[in-house]
mmCIF file of C-alpha atoms in Angstrom:
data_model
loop_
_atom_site.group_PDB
_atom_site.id
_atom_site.type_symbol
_atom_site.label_atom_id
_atom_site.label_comp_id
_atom_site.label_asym_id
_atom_site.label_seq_id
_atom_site.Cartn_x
_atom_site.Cartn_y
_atom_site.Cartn_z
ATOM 1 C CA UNK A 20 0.000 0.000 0.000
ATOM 2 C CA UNK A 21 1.301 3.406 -0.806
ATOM 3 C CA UNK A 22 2.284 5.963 1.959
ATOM 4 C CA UNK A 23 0.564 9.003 2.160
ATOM 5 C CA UNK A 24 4.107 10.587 1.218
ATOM 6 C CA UNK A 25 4.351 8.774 -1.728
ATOM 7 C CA UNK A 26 1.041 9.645 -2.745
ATOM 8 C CA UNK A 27 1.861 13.236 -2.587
ATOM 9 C CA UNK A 28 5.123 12.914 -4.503
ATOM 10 C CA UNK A 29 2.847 11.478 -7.657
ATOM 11 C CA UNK A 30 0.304 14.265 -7.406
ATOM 12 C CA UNK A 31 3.124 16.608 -7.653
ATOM 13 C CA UNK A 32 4.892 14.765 -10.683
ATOM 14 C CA UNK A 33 1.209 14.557 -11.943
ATOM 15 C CA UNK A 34 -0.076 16.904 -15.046
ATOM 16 C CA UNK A 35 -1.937 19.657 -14.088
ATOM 17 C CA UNK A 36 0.950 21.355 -13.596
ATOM 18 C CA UNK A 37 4.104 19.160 -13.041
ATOM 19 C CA UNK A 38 7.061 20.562 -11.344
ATOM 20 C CA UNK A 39 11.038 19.456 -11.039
ATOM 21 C CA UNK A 40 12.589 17.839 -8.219
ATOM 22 C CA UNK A 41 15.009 19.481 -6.765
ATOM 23 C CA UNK A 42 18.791 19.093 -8.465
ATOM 24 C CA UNK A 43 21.986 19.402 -7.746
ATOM 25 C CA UNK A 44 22.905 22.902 -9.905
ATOM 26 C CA UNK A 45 25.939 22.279 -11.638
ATOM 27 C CA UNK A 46 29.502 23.983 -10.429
ATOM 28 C CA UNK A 47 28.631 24.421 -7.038
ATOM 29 C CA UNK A 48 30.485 22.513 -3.578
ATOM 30 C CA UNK A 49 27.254 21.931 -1.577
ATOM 31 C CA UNK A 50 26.932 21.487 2.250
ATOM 32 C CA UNK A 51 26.634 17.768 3.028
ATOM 33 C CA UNK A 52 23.410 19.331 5.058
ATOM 34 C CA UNK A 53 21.590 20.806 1.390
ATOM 35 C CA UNK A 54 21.933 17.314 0.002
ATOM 36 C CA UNK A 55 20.297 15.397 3.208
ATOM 37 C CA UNK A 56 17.503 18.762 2.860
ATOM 38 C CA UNK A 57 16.786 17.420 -1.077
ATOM 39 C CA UNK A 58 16.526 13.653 0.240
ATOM 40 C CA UNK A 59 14.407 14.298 2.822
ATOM 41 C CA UNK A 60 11.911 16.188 0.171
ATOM 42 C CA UNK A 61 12.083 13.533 -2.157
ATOM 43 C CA UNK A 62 10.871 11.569 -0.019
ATOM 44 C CA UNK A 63 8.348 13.610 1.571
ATOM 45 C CA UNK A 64 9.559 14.873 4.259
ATOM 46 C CA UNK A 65 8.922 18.513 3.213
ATOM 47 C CA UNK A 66 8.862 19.549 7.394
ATOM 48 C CA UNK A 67 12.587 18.341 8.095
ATOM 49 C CA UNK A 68 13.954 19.441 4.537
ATOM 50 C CA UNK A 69 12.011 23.111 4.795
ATOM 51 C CA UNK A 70 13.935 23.366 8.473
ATOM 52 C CA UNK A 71 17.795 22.363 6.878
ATOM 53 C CA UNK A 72 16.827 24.705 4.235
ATOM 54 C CA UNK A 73 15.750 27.593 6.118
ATOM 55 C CA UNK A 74 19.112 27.125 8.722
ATOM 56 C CA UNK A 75 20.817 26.927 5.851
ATOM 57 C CA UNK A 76 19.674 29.970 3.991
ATOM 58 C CA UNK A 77 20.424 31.630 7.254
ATOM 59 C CA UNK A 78 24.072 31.342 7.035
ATOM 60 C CA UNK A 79 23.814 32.027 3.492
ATOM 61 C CA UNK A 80 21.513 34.273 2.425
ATOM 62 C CA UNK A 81 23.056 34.928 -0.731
ATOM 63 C CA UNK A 82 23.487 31.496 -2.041
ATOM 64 C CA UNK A 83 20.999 30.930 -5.159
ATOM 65 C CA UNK A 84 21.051 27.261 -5.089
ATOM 66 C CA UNK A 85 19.531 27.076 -1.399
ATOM 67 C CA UNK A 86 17.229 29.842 -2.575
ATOM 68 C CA UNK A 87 15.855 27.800 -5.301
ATOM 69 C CA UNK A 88 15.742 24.359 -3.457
ATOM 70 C CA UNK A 89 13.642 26.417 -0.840
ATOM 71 C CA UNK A 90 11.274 27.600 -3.242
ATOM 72 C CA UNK A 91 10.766 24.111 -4.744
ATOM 73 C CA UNK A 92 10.358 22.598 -1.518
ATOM 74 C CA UNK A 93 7.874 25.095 -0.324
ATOM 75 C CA UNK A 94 5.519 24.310 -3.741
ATOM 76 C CA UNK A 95 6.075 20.477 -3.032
ATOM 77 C CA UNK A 96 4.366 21.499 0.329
ATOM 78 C CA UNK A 97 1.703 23.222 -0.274
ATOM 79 C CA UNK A 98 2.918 26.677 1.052
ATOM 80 C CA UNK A 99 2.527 28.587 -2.426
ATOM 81 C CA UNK A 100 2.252 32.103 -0.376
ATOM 82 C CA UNK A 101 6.315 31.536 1.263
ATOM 83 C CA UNK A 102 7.217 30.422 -2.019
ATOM 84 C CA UNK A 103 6.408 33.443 -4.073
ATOM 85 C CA UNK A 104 7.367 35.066 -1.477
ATOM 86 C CA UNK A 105 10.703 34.094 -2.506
ATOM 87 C CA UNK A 106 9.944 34.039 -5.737
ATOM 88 C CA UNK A 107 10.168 37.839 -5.939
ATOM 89 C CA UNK A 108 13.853 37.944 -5.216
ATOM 90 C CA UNK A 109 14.334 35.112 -8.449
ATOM 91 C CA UNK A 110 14.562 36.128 -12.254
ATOM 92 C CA UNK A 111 12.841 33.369 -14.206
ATOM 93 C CA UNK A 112 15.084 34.130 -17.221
ATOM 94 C CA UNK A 113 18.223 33.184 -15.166
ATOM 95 C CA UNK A 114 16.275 30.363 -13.011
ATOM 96 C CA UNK A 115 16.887 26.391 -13.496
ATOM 97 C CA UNK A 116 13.661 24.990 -15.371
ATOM 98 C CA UNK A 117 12.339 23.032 -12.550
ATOM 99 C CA UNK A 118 12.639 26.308 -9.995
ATOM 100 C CA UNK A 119 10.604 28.305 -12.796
ATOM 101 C CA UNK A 120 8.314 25.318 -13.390
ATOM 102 C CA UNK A 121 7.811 25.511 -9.368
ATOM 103 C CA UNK A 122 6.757 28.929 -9.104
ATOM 104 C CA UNK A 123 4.556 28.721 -12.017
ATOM 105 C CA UNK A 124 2.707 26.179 -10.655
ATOM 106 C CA UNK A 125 2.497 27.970 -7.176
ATOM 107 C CA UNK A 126 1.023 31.005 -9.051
ATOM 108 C CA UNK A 127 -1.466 29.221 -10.742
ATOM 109 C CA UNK A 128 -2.420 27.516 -7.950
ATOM 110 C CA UNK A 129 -3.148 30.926 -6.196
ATOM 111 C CA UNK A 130 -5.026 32.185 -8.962
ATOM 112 C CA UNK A 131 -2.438 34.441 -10.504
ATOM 113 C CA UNK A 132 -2.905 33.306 -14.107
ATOM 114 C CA UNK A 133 -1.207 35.611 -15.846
ATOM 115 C CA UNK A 134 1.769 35.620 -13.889
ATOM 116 C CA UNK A 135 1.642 31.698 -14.053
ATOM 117 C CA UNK A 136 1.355 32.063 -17.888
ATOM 118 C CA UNK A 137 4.633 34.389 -17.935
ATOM 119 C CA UNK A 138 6.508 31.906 -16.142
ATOM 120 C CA UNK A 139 5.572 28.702 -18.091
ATOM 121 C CA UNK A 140 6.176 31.071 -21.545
ATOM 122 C CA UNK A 141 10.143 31.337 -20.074
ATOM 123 C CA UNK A 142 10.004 27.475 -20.370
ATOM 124 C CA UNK A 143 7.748 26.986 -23.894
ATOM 125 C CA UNK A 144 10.416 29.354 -25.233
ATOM 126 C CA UNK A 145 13.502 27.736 -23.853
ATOM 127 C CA UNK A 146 12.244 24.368 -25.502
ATOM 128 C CA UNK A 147 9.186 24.003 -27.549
ATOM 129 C CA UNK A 148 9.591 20.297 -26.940
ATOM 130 C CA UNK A 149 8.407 21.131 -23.720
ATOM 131 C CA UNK A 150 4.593 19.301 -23.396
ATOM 132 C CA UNK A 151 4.372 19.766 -19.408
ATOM 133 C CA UNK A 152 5.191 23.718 -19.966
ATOM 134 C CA UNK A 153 3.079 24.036 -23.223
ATOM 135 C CA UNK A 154 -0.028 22.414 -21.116
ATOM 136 C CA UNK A 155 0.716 24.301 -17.986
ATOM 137 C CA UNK A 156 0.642 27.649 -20.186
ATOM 138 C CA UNK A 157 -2.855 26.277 -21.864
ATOM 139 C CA UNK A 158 -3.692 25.635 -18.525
ATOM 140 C CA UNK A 159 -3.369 29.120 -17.096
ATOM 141 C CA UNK A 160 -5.355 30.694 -20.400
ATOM 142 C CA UNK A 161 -7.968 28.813 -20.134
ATOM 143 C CA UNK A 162 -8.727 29.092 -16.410
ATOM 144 C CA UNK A 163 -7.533 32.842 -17.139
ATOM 145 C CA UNK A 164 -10.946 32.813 -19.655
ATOM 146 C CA UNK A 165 -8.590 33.218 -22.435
ATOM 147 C CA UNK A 166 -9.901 30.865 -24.209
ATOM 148 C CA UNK A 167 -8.637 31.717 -27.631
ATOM 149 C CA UNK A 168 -4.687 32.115 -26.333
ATOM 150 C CA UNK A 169 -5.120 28.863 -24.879
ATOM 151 C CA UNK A 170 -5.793 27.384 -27.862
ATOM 152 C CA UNK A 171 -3.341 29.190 -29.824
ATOM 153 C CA UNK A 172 -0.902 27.194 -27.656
ATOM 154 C CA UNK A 173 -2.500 24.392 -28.178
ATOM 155 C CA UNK A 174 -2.317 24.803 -32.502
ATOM 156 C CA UNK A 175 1.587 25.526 -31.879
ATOM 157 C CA UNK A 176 2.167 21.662 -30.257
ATOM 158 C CA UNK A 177 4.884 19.921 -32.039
ATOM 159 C CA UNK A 178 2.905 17.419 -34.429
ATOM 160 C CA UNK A 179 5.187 14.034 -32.711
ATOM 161 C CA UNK A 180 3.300 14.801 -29.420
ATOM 162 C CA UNK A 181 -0.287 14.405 -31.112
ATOM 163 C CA UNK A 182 -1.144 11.359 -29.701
ATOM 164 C CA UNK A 183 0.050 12.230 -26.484
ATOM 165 C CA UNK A 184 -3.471 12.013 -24.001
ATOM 166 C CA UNK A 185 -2.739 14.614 -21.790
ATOM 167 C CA UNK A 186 -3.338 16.902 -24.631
ATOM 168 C CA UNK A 187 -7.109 16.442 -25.373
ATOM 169 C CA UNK A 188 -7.657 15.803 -21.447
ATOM 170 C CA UNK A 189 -6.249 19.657 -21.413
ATOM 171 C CA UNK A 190 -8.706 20.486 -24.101
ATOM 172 C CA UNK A 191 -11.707 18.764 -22.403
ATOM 173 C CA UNK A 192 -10.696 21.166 -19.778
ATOM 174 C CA UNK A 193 -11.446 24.217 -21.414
ATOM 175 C CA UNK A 194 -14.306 23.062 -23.071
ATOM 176 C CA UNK A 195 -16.008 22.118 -19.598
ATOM 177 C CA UNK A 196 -14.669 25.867 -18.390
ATOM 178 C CA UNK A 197 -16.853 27.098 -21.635
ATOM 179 C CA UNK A 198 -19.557 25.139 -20.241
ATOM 180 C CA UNK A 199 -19.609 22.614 -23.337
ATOM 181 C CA UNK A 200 -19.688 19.166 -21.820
ATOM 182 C CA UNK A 201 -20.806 17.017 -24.623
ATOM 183 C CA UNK A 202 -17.607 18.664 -26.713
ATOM 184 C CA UNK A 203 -15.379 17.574 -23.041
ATOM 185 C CA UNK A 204 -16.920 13.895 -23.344
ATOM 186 C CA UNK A 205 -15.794 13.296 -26.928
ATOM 187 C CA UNK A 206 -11.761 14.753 -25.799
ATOM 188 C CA UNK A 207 -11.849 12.643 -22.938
ATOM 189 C CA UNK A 208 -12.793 9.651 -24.871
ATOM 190 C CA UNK A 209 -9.968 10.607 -27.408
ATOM 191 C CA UNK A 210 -7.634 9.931 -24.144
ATOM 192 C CA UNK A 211 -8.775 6.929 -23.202
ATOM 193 C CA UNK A 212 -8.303 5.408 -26.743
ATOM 194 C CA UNK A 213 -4.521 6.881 -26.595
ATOM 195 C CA UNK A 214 -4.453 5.747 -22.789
ATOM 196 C CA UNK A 215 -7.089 2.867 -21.937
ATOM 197 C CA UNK A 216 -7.974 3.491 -18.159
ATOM 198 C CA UNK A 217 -6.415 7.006 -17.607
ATOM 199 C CA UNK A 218 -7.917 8.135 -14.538
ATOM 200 C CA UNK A 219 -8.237 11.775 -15.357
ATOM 201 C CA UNK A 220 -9.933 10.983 -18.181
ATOM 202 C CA UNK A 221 -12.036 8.813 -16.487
ATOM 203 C CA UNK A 222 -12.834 11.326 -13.811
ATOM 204 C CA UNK A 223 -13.529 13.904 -16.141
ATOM 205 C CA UNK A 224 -16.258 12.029 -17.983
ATOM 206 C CA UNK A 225 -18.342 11.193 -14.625
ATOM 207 C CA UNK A 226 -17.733 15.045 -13.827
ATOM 208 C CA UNK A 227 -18.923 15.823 -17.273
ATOM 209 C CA UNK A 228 -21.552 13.378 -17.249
ATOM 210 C CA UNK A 229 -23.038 14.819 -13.750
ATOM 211 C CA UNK A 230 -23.045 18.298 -15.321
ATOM 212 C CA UNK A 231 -24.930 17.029 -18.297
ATOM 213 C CA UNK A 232 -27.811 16.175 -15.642
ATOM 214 C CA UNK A 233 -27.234 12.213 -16.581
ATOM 215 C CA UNK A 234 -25.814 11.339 -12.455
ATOM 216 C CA UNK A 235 -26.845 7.530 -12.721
ATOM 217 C CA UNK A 236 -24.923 7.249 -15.544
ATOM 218 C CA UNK A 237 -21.969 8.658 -13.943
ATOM 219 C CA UNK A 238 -22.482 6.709 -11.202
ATOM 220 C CA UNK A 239 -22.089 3.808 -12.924
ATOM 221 C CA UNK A 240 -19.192 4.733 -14.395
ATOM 222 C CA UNK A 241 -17.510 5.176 -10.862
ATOM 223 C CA UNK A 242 -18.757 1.563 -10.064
ATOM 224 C CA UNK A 243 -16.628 0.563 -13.196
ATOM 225 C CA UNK A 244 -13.723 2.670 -12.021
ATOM 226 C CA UNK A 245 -13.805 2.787 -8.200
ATOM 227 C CA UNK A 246 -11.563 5.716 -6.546
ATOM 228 C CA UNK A 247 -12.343 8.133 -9.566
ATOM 229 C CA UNK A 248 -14.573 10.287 -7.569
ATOM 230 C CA UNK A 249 -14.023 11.508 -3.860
ATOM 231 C CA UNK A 250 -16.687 9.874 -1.628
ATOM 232 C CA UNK A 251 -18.234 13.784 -1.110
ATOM 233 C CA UNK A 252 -18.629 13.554 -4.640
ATOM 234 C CA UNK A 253 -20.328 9.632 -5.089
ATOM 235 C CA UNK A 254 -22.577 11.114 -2.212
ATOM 236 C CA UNK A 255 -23.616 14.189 -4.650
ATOM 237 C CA UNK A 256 -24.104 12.064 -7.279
ATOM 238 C CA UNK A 257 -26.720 9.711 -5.261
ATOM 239 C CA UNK A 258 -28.306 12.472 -4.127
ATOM 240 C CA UNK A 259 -28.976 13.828 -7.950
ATOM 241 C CA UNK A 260 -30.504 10.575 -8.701
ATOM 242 C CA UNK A 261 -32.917 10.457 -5.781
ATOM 243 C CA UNK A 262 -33.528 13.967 -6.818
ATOM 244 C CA UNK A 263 -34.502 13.111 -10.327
ATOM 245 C CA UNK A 264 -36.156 10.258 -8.750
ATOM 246 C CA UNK A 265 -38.454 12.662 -6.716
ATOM 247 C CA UNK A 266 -39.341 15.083 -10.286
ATOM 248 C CA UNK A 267 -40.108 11.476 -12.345
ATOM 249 C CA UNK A 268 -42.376 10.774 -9.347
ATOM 250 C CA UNK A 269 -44.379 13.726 -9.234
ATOM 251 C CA UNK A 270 -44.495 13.899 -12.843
ATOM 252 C CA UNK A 271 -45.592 10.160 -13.840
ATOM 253 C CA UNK A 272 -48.822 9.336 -15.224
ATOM 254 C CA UNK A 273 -49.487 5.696 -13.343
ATOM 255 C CA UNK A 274 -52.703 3.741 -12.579
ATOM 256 C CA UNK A 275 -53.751 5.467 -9.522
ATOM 257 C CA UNK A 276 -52.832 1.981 -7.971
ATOM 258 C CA UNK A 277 -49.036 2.781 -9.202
ATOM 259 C CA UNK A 278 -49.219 6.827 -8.467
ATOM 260 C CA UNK A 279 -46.386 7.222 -5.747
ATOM 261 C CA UNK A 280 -44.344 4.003 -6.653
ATOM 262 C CA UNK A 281 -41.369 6.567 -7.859
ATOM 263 C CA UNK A 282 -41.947 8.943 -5.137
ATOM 264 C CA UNK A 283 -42.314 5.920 -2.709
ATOM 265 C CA UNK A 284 -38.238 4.813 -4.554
ATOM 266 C CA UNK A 285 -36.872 8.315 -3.903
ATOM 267 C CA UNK A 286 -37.515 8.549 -0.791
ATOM 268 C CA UNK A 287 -36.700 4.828 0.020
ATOM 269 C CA UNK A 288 -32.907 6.076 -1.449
ATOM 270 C CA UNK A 289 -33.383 9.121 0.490
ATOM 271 C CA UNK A 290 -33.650 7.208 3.702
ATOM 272 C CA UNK A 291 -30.906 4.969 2.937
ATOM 273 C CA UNK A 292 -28.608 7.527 2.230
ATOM 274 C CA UNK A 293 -29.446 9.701 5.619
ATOM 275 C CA UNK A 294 -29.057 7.190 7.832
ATOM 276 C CA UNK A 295 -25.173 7.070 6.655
ATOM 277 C CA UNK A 296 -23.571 8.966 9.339
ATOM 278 C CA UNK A 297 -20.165 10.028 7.215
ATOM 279 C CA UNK A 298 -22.106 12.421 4.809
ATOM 280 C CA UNK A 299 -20.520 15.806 4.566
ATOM 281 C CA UNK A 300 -22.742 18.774 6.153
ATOM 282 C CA UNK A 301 -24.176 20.718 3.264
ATOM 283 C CA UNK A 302 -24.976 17.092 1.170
ATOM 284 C CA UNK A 303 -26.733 15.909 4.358
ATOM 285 C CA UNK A 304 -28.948 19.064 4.476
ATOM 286 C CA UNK A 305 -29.675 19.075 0.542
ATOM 287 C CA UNK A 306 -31.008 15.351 1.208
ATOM 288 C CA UNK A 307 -32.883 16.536 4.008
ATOM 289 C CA UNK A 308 -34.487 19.441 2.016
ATOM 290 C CA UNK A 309 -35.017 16.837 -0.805
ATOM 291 C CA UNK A 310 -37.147 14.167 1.244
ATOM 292 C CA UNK A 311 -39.180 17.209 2.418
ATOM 293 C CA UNK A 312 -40.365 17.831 -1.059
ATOM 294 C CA UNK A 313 -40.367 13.843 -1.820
ATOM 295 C CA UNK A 314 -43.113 13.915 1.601
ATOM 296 C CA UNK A 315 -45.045 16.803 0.002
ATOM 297 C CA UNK A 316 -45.262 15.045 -3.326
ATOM 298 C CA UNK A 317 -47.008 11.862 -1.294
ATOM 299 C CA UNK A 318 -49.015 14.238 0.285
ATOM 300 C CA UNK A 319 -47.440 13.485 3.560
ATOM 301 C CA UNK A 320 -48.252 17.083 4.384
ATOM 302 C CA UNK A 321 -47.861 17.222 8.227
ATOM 303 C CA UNK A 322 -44.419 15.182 7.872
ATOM 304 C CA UNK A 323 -42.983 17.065 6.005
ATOM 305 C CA UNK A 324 -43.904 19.995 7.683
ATOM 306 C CA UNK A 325 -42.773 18.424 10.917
ATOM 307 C CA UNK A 326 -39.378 17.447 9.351
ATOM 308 C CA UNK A 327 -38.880 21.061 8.196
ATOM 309 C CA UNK A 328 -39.514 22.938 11.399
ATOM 310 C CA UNK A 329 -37.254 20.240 12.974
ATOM 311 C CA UNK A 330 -34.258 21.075 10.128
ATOM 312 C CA UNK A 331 -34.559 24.925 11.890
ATOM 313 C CA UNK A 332 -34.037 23.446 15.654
#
């Protein structure tokens, strides 16, 4: 089974955006203590290298190297503020790729697009070969809402990485930030015939799918693919179905022998659902509200009301 420590080290070496490890920069003796500071965050241990690193930075304040191992480190561990913090004393035209790669990320995950854009741009134009800049750079346009710089990026990618799938994943990604969701299914099936089982892929489609109003059908593509969606997320997802459950109900012309038996299902999965006791807050109280309006279609009038006041105590 994976440690949680290795876990993070793949997210951070995953796509959306990747950054460098840490590296020795060339022409430079190092303090025995700056290497054990880089082993200790590639394996995780982002607490005990952050401390070498900051004692070491202390004694030299002027050294670059420690500077950008710092900065690294700090992205690897989720402190984005301290890291452009630092980042304001660095020139990304001087700066080692996976320092500049670093920050980038850090400033896109912060919401500073268009500073993440200039940084990845000092990469793209370094190397043009460069697919995890290029995407990181489409990445920040498009969550930017510049949708049409994003794909001019895109147009620009070096025709022998076409059938690379993180490229139409990234595209599926703007199209569901231009709210077109049957355009994001088609790129994210384009992915999974370059990459059969891609999990982002696969993620994206349920995520797509639940947008398009269709939750049962994303649901069943989580059963197919366990650990695509967060458990908060399989939760919404149920809860969309008993809530489509509840309009079919209300809506369906049965014998009146028949009349409530899709009212009578919703709230059956309503119930079910409730009485899990590891629901988050807010999807426990839109279940809640939900069987309240499943009662008031049964014309279970006085329950519901009773359940409603009692939602208030």
């Amino acid at each position: 089974m994976r440690t949680l420590s290795t876990y993070i080290l793949l997210l951070l070496t995953a796509l959306y955006p990747a950054i460098g490890r840490p590296d020795v920069v060339a022409g430079a003796e190092r303090h025995p203590a700056h290497d054990r500071a880089v082993a200790f965050a590639r394996d995780g241990d982002f607490a005990e290298s952050l401390r070498l690193l900051e004692d070491l930075r202390k004694a030299a304040p002027d050294d670059s190297a420690l500077l950008y191992d710092e900065t690294a480190v700090l992205v690897w561990a989720g402190e984005d503020a301290r890291a452009l913090a630092n980042a304001g004393s660095i020139d990304p035209d001087s700066a080692p790729d996976y320092l500049v790669d670093a920050v980038a990320k850090a400033f896109r995950n912060t919401g500073a697009y268009g500073e993440a854009a200039n940084w990845y741009s000092v990469l793209l134009d370094r190397d043009e070969q460069n697919l995890e800049a290029r995407l990181g750079l489409f990445l920040s346009h498009a969550d930017s809402g510049a949708g049409s710089e994003a794909r001019r990026i895109f147009a620009a990618t070096p025709a022998d990485q076409a059938n690379d799938a993180r490229l139409p994943i990234a595209e599926a990604y703007l199209l569901r930030k231009e709210g077109r969701e049957f355009d994001a299914l088609a790129r994210y099936q384009r992915a999974l015939e370059l990459d059969p089982g891609n999990r982002e892929a696969l993620r994206g489609q349920a995520l797509a799918l639940r947008e398009l109003l269709l939750p049962a059908q994303a649901l069943a593509l989580t059963d197919q693919h366990p650990g695509i969606l967060t458990d908060t997320e399989i939760a919404e997802l149920l809860a969309d179905v008993a809530a489509v459950e509840i309009r079919q109900g209300a809506q369906a012309v049965y014998p009146v022998t028949r009349r409530y038996e899709g009212t009578d299902r919703a709230l059956t999965r309503l119930d079910e659902l409730l009485a899990e006791g590891d629901i988050e807050p807010s999807v426990r109280r839109r279940l809640q509200y939900d069987r309240i309006v499943a009662l008031a279609d049964r014309h279970r009038t006085a329950e519901a009301v009773t359940v409603f006041e009692a939602l208030d105590q």
